[in-house]
């Protein structure tokens, strides 16, 4: 089964209505490759606004989603709220959630389980720190993080994995296509051995970390890279070129 190319934007904690209007403008103008699935992760407070303005073909994701239906969880966003404003996706376990906010593998696994049970589609993120790569622990770390996610997946058709080496995020230091392809291929083998061959073959694995219009084509050409998760460049018009990387 062919894996549909996928490009996610991760706006992080950036933007205001004025700058978001400009993003909506260039996304609406496109033209966007119809063979690419596009989803933008926007700040929770703007999700309703963005959903109401973007064409339906572009998905809107939350950047986080709590593991309970509702209740006394000040500051959190629920899956039901995400769906209530017409959105379908949640980015989970981004490296900033892990490393700035201290989210554990276990919590991320629980969030994946709950979001899927609630009917959302999820983009769980994994990736090693620079010191882990330098210590030769890239696969050990990525497999551990992937296992915590995989153990909690009830429906793989609603999961898109993002591999984002932490040293490449926001640094301008992209993994080379060879470095990224190597890890992606190892992740796919892990899925084949620990889940099943069909899931390994059909699950999209995105690369993230300083993806730009200048490097997106080389990355997209790698056999196990099925798209990208884009931070900084998703705020700029070049995001359209990244979406169109396989054209
Ligand atoms: P970046 O961020 O493209 O700015 O490196 C990627 C991400 O954090 O998803």
XYZ file of C-alpha atoms and ligand atoms in Angstrom:
256
model
C 0.000 0.000 0.000
C 1.411 3.383 -0.974
C 1.890 5.779 1.896
C 0.375 9.190 1.134
C 2.942 11.965 1.519
C 2.233 14.042 4.642
C 3.430 17.486 5.692
C 2.647 18.865 9.128
C 3.245 22.399 10.295
C 4.018 23.050 13.939
C 3.499 26.710 14.721
C 4.516 26.178 18.372
C 3.785 29.252 20.561
C 3.984 31.730 17.698
C 1.673 34.102 15.925
C -1.303 36.366 16.442
C -4.444 36.845 14.369
C -2.631 39.172 11.998
C 0.259 36.792 11.248
C -2.072 33.774 11.201
C -4.184 35.513 8.558
C -1.066 35.701 6.386
C -0.406 31.967 6.814
C -4.031 31.211 5.934
C -3.624 33.418 2.871
C -0.609 31.584 1.440
C -2.042 28.169 2.298
C -5.325 29.042 0.601
C -3.550 30.462 -2.443
C -1.308 27.392 -2.735
C -1.444 25.680 -5.104
C -0.942 22.617 -2.888
C -0.144 19.154 -4.214
C -3.438 17.208 -3.894
C -1.375 14.067 -3.258
C -0.007 15.524 -0.026
C -1.950 15.428 3.234
C -1.455 18.728 5.060
C -2.094 19.398 8.742
C -1.146 22.501 10.729
C -0.610 22.426 14.495
C -1.702 25.752 15.886
C -1.910 27.175 19.409
C -5.034 25.924 21.205
C -6.447 29.417 21.579
C -6.505 29.900 17.788
C -7.719 26.452 16.701
C -11.352 27.462 16.299
C -10.373 30.567 14.320
C -7.937 28.690 12.074
C -10.396 25.841 11.454
C -13.095 28.307 10.425
C -10.778 30.025 7.928
C -8.758 27.208 6.333
C -10.038 25.078 3.433
C -11.447 21.756 4.668
C -8.710 19.808 2.865
C -6.132 21.142 5.332
C -6.273 19.499 8.741
C -5.814 21.380 11.986
C -3.994 19.819 14.935
C -3.679 20.655 18.592
C -0.094 20.737 19.823
C -1.024 18.765 22.936
C -4.058 16.980 24.366
C -4.651 15.747 27.915
C -5.391 12.111 28.799
C -8.726 12.664 30.539
C -12.173 13.492 29.255
C -12.713 16.605 31.385
C -12.340 17.947 34.876
C -9.957 19.705 37.224
C -6.917 19.973 34.926
C -6.257 23.705 34.780
C -4.584 24.809 31.572
C -5.154 21.590 29.634
C -7.096 20.925 26.410
C -9.304 17.851 25.969
C -9.882 15.692 22.919
C -13.572 16.568 23.083
C -12.738 20.291 22.877
C -10.482 19.704 19.876
C -13.295 17.839 18.118
C -15.886 20.399 19.206
C -14.100 23.116 17.216
C -13.981 20.846 14.167
C -10.381 19.628 14.438
C -9.245 16.013 14.178
C -5.556 15.874 15.036
C -3.166 16.168 17.977
C 0.624 16.359 17.955
C 1.752 14.450 21.066
C 5.080 14.067 22.851
C 6.894 16.752 20.888
C 10.479 17.131 22.118
C 9.585 20.463 23.717
C 6.820 18.739 25.680
C 9.339 16.105 26.733
C 12.335 18.315 27.448
C 10.852 21.675 28.513
C 7.727 20.389 30.253
C 9.084 17.078 31.520
C 6.582 14.740 29.826
C 7.567 11.101 30.290
C 7.269 8.209 27.849
C 4.504 6.871 30.063
C 2.446 10.072 30.017
C 2.865 10.373 26.248
C 1.728 6.766 25.849
C -1.344 7.486 27.964
C -2.103 10.587 25.882
C -1.808 8.559 22.664
C -4.176 5.909 24.020
C -6.736 8.442 25.186
C -6.645 10.604 22.052
C -7.162 7.556 19.816
C -9.998 6.254 22.006
C -11.568 9.706 21.711
C -11.507 9.508 17.927
C -8.598 11.845 17.189
C -5.741 11.175 14.791
C -2.315 11.589 16.359
C 1.211 12.626 15.454
C 3.413 11.248 18.243
C 7.007 12.517 18.134
C 10.240 10.768 19.053
C 13.905 11.626 18.747
C 17.268 11.563 20.458
C 19.242 14.350 22.145
C 22.668 15.289 20.783
C 24.463 13.590 23.675
C 22.443 10.435 23.086
C 23.423 10.403 19.399
C 27.058 11.031 20.287
C 26.949 8.182 22.816
C 25.669 5.830 20.082
C 22.239 5.576 21.734
C 20.039 6.888 18.913
C 18.220 3.644 18.189
C 17.976 2.639 21.846
C 16.283 5.959 22.702
C 14.031 6.012 19.641
C 12.936 2.393 20.101
C 12.158 3.032 23.784
C 10.045 6.080 22.902
C 8.368 4.248 20.009
C 7.515 1.265 22.214
C 5.819 3.531 24.784
C 3.671 4.845 21.929
C 3.092 1.563 20.071
C 1.933 -0.204 23.262
C -0.897 2.321 23.395
C -2.068 2.357 19.786
C -5.523 0.907 19.191
C -5.780 1.959 15.525
C -2.618 2.445 13.453
C -4.547 3.991 10.550
C -4.890 7.131 12.712
C -1.195 7.390 13.652
C 1.566 9.283 11.861
C 4.954 9.007 13.603
C 7.367 11.953 13.562
C 11.092 11.323 13.991
C 12.679 14.565 15.119
C 16.280 14.450 16.322
C 16.306 17.040 19.107
C 19.654 18.472 17.974
C 18.087 19.349 14.606
C 15.013 21.158 15.948
C 15.131 24.922 15.530
C 18.904 24.825 15.114
C 19.257 25.081 11.353
C 21.229 21.832 11.625
C 19.189 19.334 9.589
C 19.963 15.636 9.710
C 21.459 14.597 6.387
C 19.092 12.542 4.222
C 21.368 9.540 4.961
C 21.171 10.060 8.737
C 17.392 10.490 8.614
C 16.809 7.574 6.230
C 18.917 5.289 8.448
C 16.755 5.960 11.504
C 13.483 5.841 9.537
C 14.388 2.463 8.123
C 15.278 1.184 11.605
C 11.955 2.464 12.946
C 10.080 0.693 10.169
C 11.928 -2.536 10.910
C 11.061 -2.120 14.592
C 7.388 -1.780 13.642
C 7.588 -4.906 11.475
C 9.185 -6.924 14.275
C 7.161 -5.568 17.187
C 3.764 -4.748 15.675
C 3.357 -6.371 12.266
C 4.447 -6.135 8.649
C 1.273 -4.415 7.483
C 1.604 -1.613 10.061
C 5.297 -1.208 9.179
C 4.435 -0.930 5.507
C 1.504 1.478 5.833
C 2.453 3.801 8.725
C 3.836 7.149 7.693
C 7.050 8.262 9.369
C 7.811 11.982 9.067
C 11.155 13.652 9.515
C 11.324 16.894 11.517
C 14.154 19.235 12.420
C 15.084 22.358 10.425
C 13.213 21.292 7.294
C 13.168 24.123 4.745
C 12.314 24.653 1.089
C 16.021 24.126 0.393
C 16.375 20.647 1.917
C 12.846 19.182 1.737
C 13.222 17.483 -1.657
C 16.300 15.453 -0.774
C 14.646 14.301 2.437
C 11.363 13.492 0.680
C 13.213 11.377 -1.881
C 14.364 8.894 0.798
C 12.377 5.650 0.634
C 11.356 5.564 4.315
C 10.671 9.298 4.745
C 6.975 9.916 4.140
C 6.894 13.654 4.722
C 7.966 16.228 7.238
C 6.967 17.988 10.429
C 7.981 21.596 10.023
C 8.417 24.213 12.729
C 9.945 27.571 11.777
C 9.428 27.230 8.034
C 5.725 26.413 8.475
C 5.165 30.055 9.433
C 6.525 31.268 6.098
C 5.332 31.079 2.475
C 8.088 28.518 1.752
C 5.859 26.009 3.580
C 3.970 25.671 0.282
C 7.180 24.494 -1.410
C 7.727 21.966 1.383
C 4.194 20.633 0.863
C 4.958 20.319 -2.840
C 8.333 18.593 -2.261
C 7.511 15.505 -4.304
C 6.096 17.324 -7.346
P 11.937 23.284 13.192
O 10.967 22.524 14.219
O 11.448 22.951 11.808
O 11.811 24.731 13.518
O 13.308 22.737 13.428
C 10.496 21.243 13.944
C 9.584 20.781 15.055
O 9.841 21.093 16.224
O 8.580 20.089 14.799
